[in-house]
XYZ file of C-alpha atoms in Angstrom:
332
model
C 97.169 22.202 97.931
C 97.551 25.812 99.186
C 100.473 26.010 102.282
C 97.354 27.120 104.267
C 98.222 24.448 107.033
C 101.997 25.849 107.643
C 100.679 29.382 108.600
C 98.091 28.408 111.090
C 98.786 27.492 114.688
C 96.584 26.070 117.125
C 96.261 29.220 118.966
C 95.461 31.307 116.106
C 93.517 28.706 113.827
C 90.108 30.863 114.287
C 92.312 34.409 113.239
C 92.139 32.985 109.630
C 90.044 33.640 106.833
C 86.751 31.402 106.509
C 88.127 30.370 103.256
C 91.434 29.338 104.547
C 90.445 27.651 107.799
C 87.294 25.876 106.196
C 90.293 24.649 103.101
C 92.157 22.981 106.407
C 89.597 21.782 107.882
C 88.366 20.335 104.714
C 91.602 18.575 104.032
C 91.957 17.479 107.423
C 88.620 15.680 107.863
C 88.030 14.716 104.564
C 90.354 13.165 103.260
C 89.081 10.668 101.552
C 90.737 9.991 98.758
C 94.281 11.209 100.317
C 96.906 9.037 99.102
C 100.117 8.527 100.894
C 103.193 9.496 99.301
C 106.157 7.369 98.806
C 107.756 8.149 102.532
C 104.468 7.853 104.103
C 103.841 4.530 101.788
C 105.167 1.612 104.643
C 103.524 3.399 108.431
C 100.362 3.583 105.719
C 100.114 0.384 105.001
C 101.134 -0.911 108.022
C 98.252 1.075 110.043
C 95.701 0.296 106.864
C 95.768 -3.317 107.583
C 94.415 -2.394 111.170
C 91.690 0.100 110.051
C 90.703 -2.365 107.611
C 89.230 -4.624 110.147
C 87.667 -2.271 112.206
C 84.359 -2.116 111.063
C 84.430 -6.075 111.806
C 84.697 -5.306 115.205
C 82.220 -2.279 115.873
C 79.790 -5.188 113.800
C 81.198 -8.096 116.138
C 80.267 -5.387 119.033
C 77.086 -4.386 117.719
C 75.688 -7.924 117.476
C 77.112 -9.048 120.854
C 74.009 -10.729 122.831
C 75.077 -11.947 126.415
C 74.095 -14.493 127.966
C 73.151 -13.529 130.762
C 69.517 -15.370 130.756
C 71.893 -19.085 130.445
C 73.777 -17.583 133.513
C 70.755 -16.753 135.417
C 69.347 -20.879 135.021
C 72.681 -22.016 135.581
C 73.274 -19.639 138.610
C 69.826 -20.572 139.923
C 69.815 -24.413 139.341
C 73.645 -25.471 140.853
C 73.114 -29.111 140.475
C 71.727 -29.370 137.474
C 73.983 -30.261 134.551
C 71.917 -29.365 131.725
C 71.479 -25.885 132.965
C 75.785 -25.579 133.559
C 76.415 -26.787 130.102
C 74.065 -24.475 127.993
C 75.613 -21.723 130.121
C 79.213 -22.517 129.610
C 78.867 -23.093 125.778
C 77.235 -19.928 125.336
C 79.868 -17.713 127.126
C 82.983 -19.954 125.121
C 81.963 -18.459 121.780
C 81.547 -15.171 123.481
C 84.903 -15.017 125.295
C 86.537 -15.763 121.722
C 84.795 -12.673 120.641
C 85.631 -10.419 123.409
C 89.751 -11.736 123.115
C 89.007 -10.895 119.453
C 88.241 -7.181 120.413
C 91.032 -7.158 123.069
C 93.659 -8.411 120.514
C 92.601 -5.772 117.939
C 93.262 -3.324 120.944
C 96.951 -4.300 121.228
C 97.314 -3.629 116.856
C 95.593 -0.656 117.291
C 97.881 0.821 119.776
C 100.647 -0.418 118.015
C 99.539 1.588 114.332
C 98.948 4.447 116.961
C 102.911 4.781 117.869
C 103.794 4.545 114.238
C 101.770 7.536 113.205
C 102.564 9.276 116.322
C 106.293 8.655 115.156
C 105.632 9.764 111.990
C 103.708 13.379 112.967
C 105.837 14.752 115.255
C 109.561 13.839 114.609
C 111.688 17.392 113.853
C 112.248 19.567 112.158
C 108.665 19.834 111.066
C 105.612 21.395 112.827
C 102.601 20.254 113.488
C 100.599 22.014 110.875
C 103.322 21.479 108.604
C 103.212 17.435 109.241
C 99.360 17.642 108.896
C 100.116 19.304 105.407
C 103.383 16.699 104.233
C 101.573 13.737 105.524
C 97.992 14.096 104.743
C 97.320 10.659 104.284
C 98.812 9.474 108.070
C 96.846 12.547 109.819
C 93.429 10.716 108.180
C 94.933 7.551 109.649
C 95.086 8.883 112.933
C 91.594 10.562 112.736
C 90.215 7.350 111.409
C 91.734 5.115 114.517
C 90.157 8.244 117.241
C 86.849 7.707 115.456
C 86.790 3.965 115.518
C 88.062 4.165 119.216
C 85.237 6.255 120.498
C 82.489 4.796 118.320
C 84.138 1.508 119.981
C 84.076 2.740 123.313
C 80.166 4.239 122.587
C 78.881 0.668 121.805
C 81.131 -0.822 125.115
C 79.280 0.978 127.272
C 75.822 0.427 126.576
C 77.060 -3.839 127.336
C 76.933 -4.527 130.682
C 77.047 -8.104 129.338
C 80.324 -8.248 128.551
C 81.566 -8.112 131.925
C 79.108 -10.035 133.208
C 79.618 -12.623 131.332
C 83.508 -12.754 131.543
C 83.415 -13.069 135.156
C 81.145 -15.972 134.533
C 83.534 -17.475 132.763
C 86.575 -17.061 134.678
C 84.092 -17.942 137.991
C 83.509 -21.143 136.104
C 87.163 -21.685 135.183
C 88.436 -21.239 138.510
C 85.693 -23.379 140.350
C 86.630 -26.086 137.437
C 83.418 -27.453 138.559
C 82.846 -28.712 134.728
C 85.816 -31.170 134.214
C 84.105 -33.272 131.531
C 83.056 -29.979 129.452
C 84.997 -27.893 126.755
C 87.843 -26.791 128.665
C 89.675 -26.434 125.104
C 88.842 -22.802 125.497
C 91.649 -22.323 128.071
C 94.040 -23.030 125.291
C 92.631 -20.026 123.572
C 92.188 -17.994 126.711
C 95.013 -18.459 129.372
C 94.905 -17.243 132.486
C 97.694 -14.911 131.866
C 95.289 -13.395 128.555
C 92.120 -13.952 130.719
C 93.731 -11.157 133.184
C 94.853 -8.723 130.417
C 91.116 -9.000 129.317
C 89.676 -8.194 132.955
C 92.007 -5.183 132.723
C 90.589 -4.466 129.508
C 87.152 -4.609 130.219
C 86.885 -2.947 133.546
C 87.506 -0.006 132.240
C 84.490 2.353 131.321
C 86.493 2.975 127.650
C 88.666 0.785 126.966
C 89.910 1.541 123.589
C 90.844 5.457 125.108
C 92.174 4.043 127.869
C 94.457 1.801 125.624
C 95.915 4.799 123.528
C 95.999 7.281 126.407
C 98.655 4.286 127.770
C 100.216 4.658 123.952
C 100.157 8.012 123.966
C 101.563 8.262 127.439
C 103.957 5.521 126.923
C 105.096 7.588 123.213
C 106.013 10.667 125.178
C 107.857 9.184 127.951
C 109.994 6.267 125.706
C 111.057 9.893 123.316
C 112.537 11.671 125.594
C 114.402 13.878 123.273
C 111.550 14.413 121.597
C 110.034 17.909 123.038
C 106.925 17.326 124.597
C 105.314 20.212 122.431
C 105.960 18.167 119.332
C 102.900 15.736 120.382
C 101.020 17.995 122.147
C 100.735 20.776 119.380
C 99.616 18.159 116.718
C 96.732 16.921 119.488
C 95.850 20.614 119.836
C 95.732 21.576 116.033
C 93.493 19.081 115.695
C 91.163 19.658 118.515
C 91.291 23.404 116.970
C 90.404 22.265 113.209
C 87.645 20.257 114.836
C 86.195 22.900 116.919
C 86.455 25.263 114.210
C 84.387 22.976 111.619
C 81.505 22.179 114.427
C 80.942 25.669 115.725
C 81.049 27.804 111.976
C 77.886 26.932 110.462
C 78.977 27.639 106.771
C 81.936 25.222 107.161
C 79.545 22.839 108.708
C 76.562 23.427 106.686
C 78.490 22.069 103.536
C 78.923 18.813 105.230
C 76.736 16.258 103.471
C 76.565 14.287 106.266
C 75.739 13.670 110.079
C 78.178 10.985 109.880
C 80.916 13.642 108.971
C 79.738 15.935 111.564
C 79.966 13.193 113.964
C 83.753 12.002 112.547
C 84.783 15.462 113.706
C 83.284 15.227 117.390
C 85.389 12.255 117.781
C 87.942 12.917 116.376
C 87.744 15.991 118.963
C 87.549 14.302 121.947
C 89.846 11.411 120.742
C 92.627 14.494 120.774
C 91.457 15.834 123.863
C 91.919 13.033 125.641
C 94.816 12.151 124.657
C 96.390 15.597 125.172
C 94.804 15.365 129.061
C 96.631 12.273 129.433
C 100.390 13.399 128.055
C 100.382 17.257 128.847
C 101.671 17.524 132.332
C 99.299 20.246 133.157
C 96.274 18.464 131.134
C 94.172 20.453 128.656
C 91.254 21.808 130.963
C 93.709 24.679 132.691
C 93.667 28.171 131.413
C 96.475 27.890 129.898
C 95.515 24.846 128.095
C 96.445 25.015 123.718
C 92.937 23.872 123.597
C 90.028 25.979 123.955
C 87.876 23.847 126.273
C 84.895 26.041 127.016
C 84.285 26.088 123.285
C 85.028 22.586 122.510
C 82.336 21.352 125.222
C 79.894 23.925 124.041
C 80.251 23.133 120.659
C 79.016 18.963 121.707
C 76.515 20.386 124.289
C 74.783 22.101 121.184
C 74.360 19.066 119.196
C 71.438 16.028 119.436
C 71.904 14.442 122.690
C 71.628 10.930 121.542
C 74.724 11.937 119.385
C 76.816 13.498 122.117
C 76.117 11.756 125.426
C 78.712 9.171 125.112
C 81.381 11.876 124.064
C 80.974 13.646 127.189
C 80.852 11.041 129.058
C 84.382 10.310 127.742
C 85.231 13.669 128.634
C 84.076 13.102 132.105
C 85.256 9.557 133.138
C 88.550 9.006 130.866
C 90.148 12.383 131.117
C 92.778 12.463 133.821
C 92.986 16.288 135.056
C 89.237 17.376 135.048
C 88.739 17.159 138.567
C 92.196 18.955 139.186
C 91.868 22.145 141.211
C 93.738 23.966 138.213
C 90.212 23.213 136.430
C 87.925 26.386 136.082
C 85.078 25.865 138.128
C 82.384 26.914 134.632
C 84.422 23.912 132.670
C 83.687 21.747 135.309
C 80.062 22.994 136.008
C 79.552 22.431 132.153
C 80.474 18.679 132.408
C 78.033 17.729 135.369
């Protein structure tokens, strides 16, 4: 591998050569086959075991059918038993499934610190840890892309709230004494609140690593801010980059890639709203916003609308007055 990472900055990422930039982008995004070297071999493994299962869950997601039709009888017929059981065992399984989701949450934030650990401790740069630890910085990109595609699927269930308030209605009522109140053993009340957290929120994976991230910065406090906020930025940058020049993008095979690295984008974005004091939408943001949103806005809607809704509703500083009045116009 050329050093082609260690001379590029966020700021100046676009200065480059095509050849260069598309070489970082390349080894950035598609990484594929990187392997981790000995000192990145344990935080790999460690955060591999997560990723591993994480296509079980966007499938457990995918295939999630409510039931909000058993609710509706049971809601609509009080005294009748018949209807109150076939409601209540068809939420149980559910609620397994949606603690299922919320403990993979906890693992995933979790991996997130250790990689976050791992690509900003001194005396290295950011570029320069994207270059040393190829394999972790694909990691990281891999857990952003699972989170929003997560996040995507979340929000197009409005079952899954409704039927967890169902359930803890039901629970707390303990109208149905002789039924299968094994669940609670599963689901205690002090879980069944962490889920309600969980779940109210519009995206609740983000929301979960924007509290890592948050929670990374603050607990390494001699760990200059910069540190995590240039490797968020760099990567925004390499994103944008890729999407906007069509002969880096072109040579994607893919949508899927093309949709890895919008993301991926936003993932970093968010993340460096939530621990930059200042947030990324100000002028003197490390992230060129204006681009980054035009660069979504030109793609298929179908394949965007969910990313900017993430920019709009899980970013923290957007509706700051330090906000330029275009980058908010653009996000209406």
């Amino acid at each position: 591998h050329s050093n082609v990472l260690t001379h590029i900055s966020s700021v100046d990422l676009e200065k480059h050569s095509p050849e260069s930039t598309f070489r970082v982008v390349f080894q950035l995004l598609s990484l594929y086959y990187a392997q981790p070297t000995e000192a990145e071999r344990d935080v790999w493994n460690q955060v591999n075991s997560v990723l591993q299962e994480s296509e079980s869950m966007l499938a457990g997601l995918q295939s999630y059918k409510g039931a909000g039709q058993e609710i509706r009888d049971a809601i609509q017929n009080p005294s009748d038993l018949m209807h109150q059981e076939r409601a209540w065992n068809s939420v149980c399984p559910l609620v397994i499934k949606l603690k299922t989701f919320y403990c993979f949450s906890v693992r995933l934030e979790k991996a997130l610190y250790s990689l976050l650990t791992c690509l900003t401790c001194p005396p290295y740069t950011p570029t320069q840890h994207l270059e040393k630890e190829q394999a972790l910085a694909k990691q990281f990109a891999e857990i952003l892309h699972f989170t929003l595609r997560f996040d995507e699927l979340k929000m197009r269930i409005p079952a899954i709230q409704n039927d967890f308030s169902y359930y803890r209605r039901t629970i707390s009522r303990n109208r149905i004494n002789n039924m299968n109140l094994d669940i609670e053993s599963e689901v205690n009340n002090e879980m069944a609140n962490r889920m309600s957290l969980f779940y109210a929120e519009a995206t609740p994976m983000l929301k979960t690593l924007s509290t890592a991230t948050t929670n990374f910065v603050s607990e390494n406090k001699t760990l200059p801010l910069e540190n995590t906020t240039d490797c968020l930025s760099t990567m925004a940058s390499v994103c944008k980059v890729m999407l906007e020049t069509p002969e880096y993008s072109s040579r994607f095979s893919s949508e899927d890639t093309l949709l890895f690295c919008m993301r991926v984008m936003v993932g970093v974005i968010i993340l460096y709203d939530h621990v930059h004091p200042n947030g990324a939408f100000t002028k003197l943001s490390k992230i060129d916003m204006k681009g980054c949103i035009k660069v979504l806005k030109e793609q298929p809607i179908d394949n965007v609308e969910g990313l900017l809704n993430a920019l709009k509703f899980t970013t923290k500083h957007l509706n700051d007055e330090s906000t330029p009045k275009n980058i908010r116009a653009m996000l209406q």
